[in-house]
Amino acid sequence: MTTNPLNSLILEQISHICEQYSIESRILEDFADFVIKNHRKKSPKPSLTKSKTTATTTTGSKVKPLTLTQLKQAVYAYFEVSNTTELKKSSMFQMATRAFDNINLSQRESWEKIYREYVGILPEEDGETGKHCINGINIFKYFYPYRVFELDPKTASKEDIKNAYYRLSKIYHPDNQETGDAEVFDCLTVMYKSITTEIK
């Protein structure tokens, strides 16, 4: 019986990463297994219930923020656990949040940060307007290049991406005295480079 060559490739890469970064191989193996099983799954969309505060979207309608319970349930669903205790023990969660600073699961801000990174756009932040918002999202909270560039990731060509980047660059380039913003421009450049390298 022959071994799946993909499995061998993954195991070799895991071994290399473990040696380089002193990580337990079991953690990476669990993570690789999770990715293989779930890479086609859609992120869960928690339903909205009553909450005290609201935010205004670009359409002017009021959207109620998720409750802390809803945030937690969405994160649990993503990492396939049932509660915070299981989440803390999850090797997949440990790996996913390894690079995060100041994750404190007793604070709402940490749950929101995890939600933004892995589940999706928080309902009350979808359609935001303001200084760092382009096409309805704050680009310093969310890394969604295709949405920012108003492109379809399935059909966009390198030329489409380049044109969208240049269009926004004209607005946010620091040399533009009216609308220039160096931080936004740098973020757009990172987004541009990240998706152009994906396209052959």
PDB file of C-alpha atoms in Angstrom:
ATOM      1  CA  MET A   1       0.000   0.000   0.000  1.00  0.00           C
ATOM      2  CA  THR A   2       1.506   3.330  -1.074  1.00  0.00           C
ATOM      3  CA  THR A   3       1.462   6.482   0.993  1.00  0.00           C
ATOM      4  CA  ASN A   4      -0.347   9.544  -0.326  1.00  0.00           C
ATOM      5  CA  PRO A   5       2.456  11.820  -1.661  1.00  0.00           C
ATOM      6  CA  LEU A   6       0.576  14.878  -0.393  1.00  0.00           C
ATOM      7  CA  ASN A   7       0.735  13.483   3.148  1.00  0.00           C
ATOM      8  CA  SER A   8       4.474  12.957   2.804  1.00  0.00           C
ATOM      9  CA  LEU A   9       4.917  16.496   1.543  1.00  0.00           C
ATOM     10  CA  ILE A  10       2.929  17.937   4.431  1.00  0.00           C
ATOM     11  CA  LEU A  11       4.789  15.855   7.010  1.00  0.00           C
ATOM     12  CA  GLU A  12       8.165  16.900   5.601  1.00  0.00           C
ATOM     13  CA  GLN A  13       7.157  20.573   5.777  1.00  0.00           C
ATOM     14  CA  ILE A  14       5.873  20.130   9.336  1.00  0.00           C
ATOM     15  CA  SER A  15       9.160  18.535  10.335  1.00  0.00           C
ATOM     16  CA  HIS A  16      11.075  21.441   8.809  1.00  0.00           C
ATOM     17  CA  ILE A  17       8.934  24.079  10.590  1.00  0.00           C
ATOM     18  CA  CYS A  18       9.188  22.245  13.921  1.00  0.00           C
ATOM     19  CA  GLU A  19      12.970  22.198  13.724  1.00  0.00           C
ATOM     20  CA  GLN A  20      13.140  25.840  12.723  1.00  0.00           C
ATOM     21  CA  TYR A  21      10.678  27.263  15.269  1.00  0.00           C
ATOM     22  CA  SER A  22      10.734  24.666  18.072  1.00  0.00           C
ATOM     23  CA  ILE A  23       7.051  23.780  17.705  1.00  0.00           C
ATOM     24  CA  GLU A  24       5.546  20.423  18.647  1.00  0.00           C
ATOM     25  CA  SER A  25       4.808  18.408  15.508  1.00  0.00           C
ATOM     26  CA  ARG A  26       1.455  17.304  16.934  1.00  0.00           C
ATOM     27  CA  ILE A  27       0.179  20.897  16.901  1.00  0.00           C
ATOM     28  CA  LEU A  28       1.026  21.378  13.233  1.00  0.00           C
ATOM     29  CA  GLU A  29      -0.309  17.944  12.303  1.00  0.00           C
ATOM     30  CA  ASP A  30      -3.622  18.775  13.995  1.00  0.00           C
ATOM     31  CA  PHE A  31      -3.714  22.110  12.210  1.00  0.00           C
ATOM     32  CA  ALA A  32      -2.950  20.541   8.810  1.00  0.00           C
ATOM     33  CA  ASP A  33      -5.661  17.937   9.397  1.00  0.00           C
ATOM     34  CA  PHE A  34      -8.155  20.666  10.318  1.00  0.00           C
ATOM     35  CA  VAL A  35      -7.329  22.697   7.202  1.00  0.00           C
ATOM     36  CA  ILE A  36      -7.707  19.679   4.910  1.00  0.00           C
ATOM     37  CA  LYS A  37     -11.083  18.802   6.418  1.00  0.00           C
ATOM     38  CA  ASN A  38     -12.471  22.334   6.554  1.00  0.00           C
ATOM     39  CA  HIS A  39     -10.936  24.427   3.784  1.00  0.00           C
ATOM     40  CA  ARG A  40     -14.157  24.355   1.740  1.00  0.00           C
ATOM     41  CA  LYS A  41     -16.508  25.104   4.631  1.00  0.00           C
ATOM     42  CA  LYS A  42     -18.149  28.499   4.813  1.00  0.00           C
ATOM     43  CA  SER A  43     -17.750  30.535   7.979  1.00  0.00           C
ATOM     44  CA  PRO A  44     -20.790  30.411  10.265  1.00  0.00           C
ATOM     45  CA  LYS A  45     -23.006  33.477  10.258  1.00  0.00           C
ATOM     46  CA  PRO A  46     -24.425  34.046  13.717  1.00  0.00           C
ATOM     47  CA  SER A  47     -27.914  35.465  13.904  1.00  0.00           C
ATOM     48  CA  LEU A  48     -28.461  38.849  15.456  1.00  0.00           C
ATOM     49  CA  THR A  49     -30.403  39.308  18.683  1.00  0.00           C
ATOM     50  CA  LYS A  50     -31.170  42.273  20.892  1.00  0.00           C
ATOM     51  CA  SER A  51     -28.285  44.378  22.148  1.00  0.00           C
ATOM     52  CA  LYS A  52     -28.071  47.813  23.716  1.00  0.00           C
ATOM     53  CA  THR A  53     -25.732  49.635  21.343  1.00  0.00           C
ATOM     54  CA  THR A  54     -26.001  50.163  17.598  1.00  0.00           C
ATOM     55  CA  ALA A  55     -23.770  51.310  14.765  1.00  0.00           C
ATOM     56  CA  THR A  56     -24.652  53.081  11.543  1.00  0.00           C
ATOM     57  CA  THR A  57     -23.679  51.527   8.211  1.00  0.00           C
ATOM     58  CA  THR A  58     -23.173  53.269   4.880  1.00  0.00           C
ATOM     59  CA  THR A  59     -26.865  52.749   4.105  1.00  0.00           C
ATOM     60  CA  GLY A  60     -27.805  54.676   7.251  1.00  0.00           C
ATOM     61  CA  SER A  61     -29.513  51.674   8.851  1.00  0.00           C
ATOM     62  CA  LYS A  62     -28.797  50.663  12.417  1.00  0.00           C
ATOM     63  CA  VAL A  63     -27.053  47.328  13.005  1.00  0.00           C
ATOM     64  CA  LYS A  64     -26.878  45.885  16.493  1.00  0.00           C
ATOM     65  CA  PRO A  65     -23.518  44.511  17.598  1.00  0.00           C
ATOM     66  CA  LEU A  66     -23.246  40.832  18.408  1.00  0.00           C
ATOM     67  CA  THR A  67     -23.560  39.965  22.054  1.00  0.00           C
ATOM     68  CA  LEU A  68     -20.518  38.463  23.774  1.00  0.00           C
ATOM     69  CA  THR A  69     -22.313  35.105  23.753  1.00  0.00           C
ATOM     70  CA  GLN A  70     -22.800  35.324  19.981  1.00  0.00           C
ATOM     71  CA  LEU A  71     -19.150  36.223  19.473  1.00  0.00           C
ATOM     72  CA  LYS A  72     -18.064  33.243  21.521  1.00  0.00           C
ATOM     73  CA  GLN A  73     -20.443  30.835  19.782  1.00  0.00           C
ATOM     74  CA  ALA A  74     -19.160  31.915  16.360  1.00  0.00           C
ATOM     75  CA  VAL A  75     -15.541  31.415  17.446  1.00  0.00           C
ATOM     76  CA  TYR A  76     -16.371  28.039  19.035  1.00  0.00           C
ATOM     77  CA  ALA A  77     -18.027  26.937  15.788  1.00  0.00           C
ATOM     78  CA  TYR A  78     -15.016  27.988  13.721  1.00  0.00           C
ATOM     79  CA  PHE A  79     -12.561  26.068  15.902  1.00  0.00           C
ATOM     80  CA  GLU A  80     -15.008  23.166  16.408  1.00  0.00           C
ATOM     81  CA  VAL A  81     -15.158  23.348  20.200  1.00  0.00           C
ATOM     82  CA  SER A  82     -18.033  23.750  22.657  1.00  0.00           C
ATOM     83  CA  ASN A  83     -16.710  26.163  25.259  1.00  0.00           C
ATOM     84  CA  THR A  84     -13.818  28.386  26.298  1.00  0.00           C
ATOM     85  CA  THR A  85     -12.038  25.604  28.190  1.00  0.00           C
ATOM     86  CA  GLU A  86     -11.964  23.438  25.075  1.00  0.00           C
ATOM     87  CA  LEU A  87     -10.926  26.433  22.995  1.00  0.00           C
ATOM     88  CA  LYS A  88      -7.887  27.119  25.192  1.00  0.00           C
ATOM     89  CA  LYS A  89      -6.836  23.464  24.877  1.00  0.00           C
ATOM     90  CA  SER A  90      -7.318  23.393  21.098  1.00  0.00           C
ATOM     91  CA  SER A  91      -3.962  23.070  19.352  1.00  0.00           C
ATOM     92  CA  MET A  92      -5.531  24.662  16.290  1.00  0.00           C
ATOM     93  CA  PHE A  93      -6.563  27.717  18.313  1.00  0.00           C
ATOM     94  CA  GLN A  94      -3.144  27.922  19.976  1.00  0.00           C
ATOM     95  CA  MET A  95      -1.472  27.841  16.576  1.00  0.00           C
ATOM     96  CA  ALA A  96      -3.900  30.366  15.061  1.00  0.00           C
ATOM     97  CA  THR A  97      -3.451  32.922  17.839  1.00  0.00           C
ATOM     98  CA  ARG A  98       0.256  32.390  18.440  1.00  0.00           C
ATOM     99  CA  ALA A  99       1.186  35.693  16.789  1.00  0.00           C
ATOM    100  CA  PHE A 100      -1.571  37.695  18.495  1.00  0.00           C
ATOM    101  CA  ASP A 101      -0.598  40.198  21.162  1.00  0.00           C
ATOM    102  CA  ASN A 102      -2.604  40.572  24.369  1.00  0.00           C
ATOM    103  CA  ILE A 103      -5.244  37.886  23.809  1.00  0.00           C
ATOM    104  CA  ASN A 104      -7.343  37.822  26.980  1.00  0.00           C
ATOM    105  CA  LEU A 105     -10.458  35.670  26.739  1.00  0.00           C
ATOM    106  CA  SER A 106     -12.039  37.504  29.664  1.00  0.00           C
ATOM    107  CA  GLN A 107     -12.272  40.636  27.486  1.00  0.00           C
ATOM    108  CA  ARG A 108     -14.716  41.301  24.660  1.00  0.00           C
ATOM    109  CA  GLU A 109     -12.013  43.014  22.572  1.00  0.00           C
ATOM    110  CA  SER A 110     -10.085  39.742  22.280  1.00  0.00           C
ATOM    111  CA  TRP A 111     -13.158  37.849  21.102  1.00  0.00           C
ATOM    112  CA  GLU A 112     -13.812  40.556  18.517  1.00  0.00           C
ATOM    113  CA  LYS A 113     -10.204  40.343  17.319  1.00  0.00           C
ATOM    114  CA  ILE A 114     -10.440  36.561  16.882  1.00  0.00           C
ATOM    115  CA  TYR A 115     -13.820  36.905  15.152  1.00  0.00           C
ATOM    116  CA  ARG A 116     -12.453  39.489  12.685  1.00  0.00           C
ATOM    117  CA  GLU A 117      -9.442  37.346  11.870  1.00  0.00           C
ATOM    118  CA  TYR A 118     -11.145  33.973  11.438  1.00  0.00           C
ATOM    119  CA  VAL A 119     -14.939  34.252  11.254  1.00  0.00           C
ATOM    120  CA  GLY A 120     -15.552  37.374   9.173  1.00  0.00           C
ATOM    121  CA  ILE A 121     -16.717  40.956   9.336  1.00  0.00           C
ATOM    122  CA  LEU A 122     -18.606  41.878  12.474  1.00  0.00           C
ATOM    123  CA  PRO A 123     -22.175  42.842  11.435  1.00  0.00           C
ATOM    124  CA  GLU A 124     -21.919  46.279  13.046  1.00  0.00           C
ATOM    125  CA  GLU A 125     -18.644  46.951  11.199  1.00  0.00           C
ATOM    126  CA  ASP A 126     -19.851  45.923   7.753  1.00  0.00           C
ATOM    127  CA  GLY A 127     -20.489  49.121   5.822  1.00  0.00           C
ATOM    128  CA  GLU A 128     -18.430  51.373   8.063  1.00  0.00           C
ATOM    129  CA  THR A 129     -17.413  54.824   6.919  1.00  0.00           C
ATOM    130  CA  GLY A 130     -14.585  56.951   8.186  1.00  0.00           C
ATOM    131  CA  LYS A 131     -10.956  57.865   7.751  1.00  0.00           C
ATOM    132  CA  HIS A 132      -9.590  54.332   7.313  1.00  0.00           C
ATOM    133  CA  CYS A 133     -12.629  52.796   5.616  1.00  0.00           C
ATOM    134  CA  ILE A 134     -12.691  51.807   1.941  1.00  0.00           C
ATOM    135  CA  ASN A 135     -15.697  50.110   0.354  1.00  0.00           C
ATOM    136  CA  GLY A 136     -17.402  49.587   3.691  1.00  0.00           C
ATOM    137  CA  ILE A 137     -14.596  48.143   5.822  1.00  0.00           C
ATOM    138  CA  ASN A 138     -11.857  49.524   8.010  1.00  0.00           C
ATOM    139  CA  ILE A 139      -8.683  48.347   6.298  1.00  0.00           C
ATOM    140  CA  PHE A 140      -6.780  48.304   9.590  1.00  0.00           C
ATOM    141  CA  LYS A 141      -9.277  45.878  11.110  1.00  0.00           C
ATOM    142  CA  TYR A 142      -9.791  43.626   8.084  1.00  0.00           C
ATOM    143  CA  PHE A 143      -7.437  42.312   5.426  1.00  0.00           C
ATOM    144  CA  TYR A 144      -9.850  41.879   2.485  1.00  0.00           C
ATOM    145  CA  PRO A 145      -7.907  43.116  -0.570  1.00  0.00           C
ATOM    146  CA  TYR A 146     -10.461  42.052  -3.165  1.00  0.00           C
ATOM    147  CA  ARG A 147     -13.294  43.833  -1.389  1.00  0.00           C
ATOM    148  CA  VAL A 148     -11.166  46.950  -0.957  1.00  0.00           C
ATOM    149  CA  PHE A 149     -10.275  46.866  -4.660  1.00  0.00           C
ATOM    150  CA  GLU A 150     -13.907  46.042  -5.624  1.00  0.00           C
ATOM    151  CA  LEU A 151     -12.875  42.903  -7.513  1.00  0.00           C
ATOM    152  CA  ASP A 152     -14.066  39.317  -7.767  1.00  0.00           C
ATOM    153  CA  PRO A 153     -11.248  37.009  -6.608  1.00  0.00           C
ATOM    154  CA  LYS A 154     -12.454  34.296  -8.998  1.00  0.00           C
ATOM    155  CA  THR A 155     -12.245  36.424 -12.130  1.00  0.00           C
ATOM    156  CA  ALA A 156      -9.862  39.322 -11.410  1.00  0.00           C
ATOM    157  CA  SER A 157      -6.716  39.402 -13.537  1.00  0.00           C
ATOM    158  CA  LYS A 158      -3.380  40.966 -12.599  1.00  0.00           C
ATOM    159  CA  GLU A 159      -4.296  43.883 -14.843  1.00  0.00           C
ATOM    160  CA  ASP A 160      -7.623  44.355 -13.015  1.00  0.00           C
ATOM    161  CA  ILE A 161      -5.820  44.364  -9.667  1.00  0.00           C
ATOM    162  CA  LYS A 162      -3.182  46.771 -10.953  1.00  0.00           C
ATOM    163  CA  ASN A 163      -5.821  49.197 -12.256  1.00  0.00           C
ATOM    164  CA  ALA A 164      -7.793  49.063  -9.000  1.00  0.00           C
ATOM    165  CA  TYR A 165      -4.623  49.657  -6.987  1.00  0.00           C
ATOM    166  CA  TYR A 166      -3.595  52.626  -9.129  1.00  0.00           C
ATOM    167  CA  ARG A 167      -7.088  54.116  -8.851  1.00  0.00           C
ATOM    168  CA  LEU A 168      -6.932  54.034  -5.055  1.00  0.00           C
ATOM    169  CA  SER A 169      -3.265  55.057  -5.017  1.00  0.00           C
ATOM    170  CA  LYS A 170      -4.136  58.339  -6.706  1.00  0.00           C
ATOM    171  CA  ILE A 171      -6.501  59.098  -3.848  1.00  0.00           C
ATOM    172  CA  TYR A 172      -4.357  57.993  -0.900  1.00  0.00           C
ATOM    173  CA  HIS A 173      -0.807  58.656  -2.095  1.00  0.00           C
ATOM    174  CA  PRO A 174       0.976  60.935   0.420  1.00  0.00           C
ATOM    175  CA  ASP A 175       1.693  63.415  -2.387  1.00  0.00           C
ATOM    176  CA  ASN A 176      -2.033  64.073  -2.738  1.00  0.00           C
ATOM    177  CA  GLN A 177      -2.448  67.092  -0.461  1.00  0.00           C
ATOM    178  CA  GLU A 178      -6.241  66.773  -0.244  1.00  0.00           C
ATOM    179  CA  THR A 179      -6.847  63.067   0.356  1.00  0.00           C
ATOM    180  CA  GLY A 180      -3.366  61.552   0.826  1.00  0.00           C
ATOM    181  CA  ASP A 181      -2.757  59.231   3.760  1.00  0.00           C
ATOM    182  CA  ALA A 182       0.607  57.462   4.104  1.00  0.00           C
ATOM    183  CA  GLU A 183      -0.719  54.724   6.409  1.00  0.00           C
ATOM    184  CA  VAL A 184      -3.614  53.884   4.107  1.00  0.00           C
ATOM    185  CA  PHE A 185      -1.352  53.993   1.053  1.00  0.00           C
ATOM    186  CA  ASP A 186       1.110  51.572   2.688  1.00  0.00           C
ATOM    187  CA  CYS A 187      -1.718  49.216   3.632  1.00  0.00           C
ATOM    188  CA  LEU A 188      -3.071  49.280   0.058  1.00  0.00           C
ATOM    189  CA  THR A 189       0.404  48.472  -1.242  1.00  0.00           C
ATOM    190  CA  VAL A 190       0.661  45.453   1.064  1.00  0.00           C
ATOM    191  CA  MET A 191      -2.759  44.263  -0.130  1.00  0.00           C
ATOM    192  CA  TYR A 192      -1.767  44.755  -3.762  1.00  0.00           C
ATOM    193  CA  LYS A 193       1.452  42.761  -3.369  1.00  0.00           C
ATOM    194  CA  SER A 194      -0.252  40.000  -1.418  1.00  0.00           C
ATOM    195  CA  ILE A 195      -2.834  39.209  -4.084  1.00  0.00           C
ATOM    196  CA  THR A 196      -0.663  39.768  -7.161  1.00  0.00           C
ATOM    197  CA  THR A 197       1.759  37.116  -5.893  1.00  0.00           C
ATOM    198  CA  GLU A 198      -1.129  34.633  -5.740  1.00  0.00           C
ATOM    199  CA  ILE A 199      -1.884  34.994  -9.461  1.00  0.00           C
ATOM    200  CA  LYS A 200       0.429  33.260 -11.904  1.00  0.00           C
TER     201      LYS A 200
END
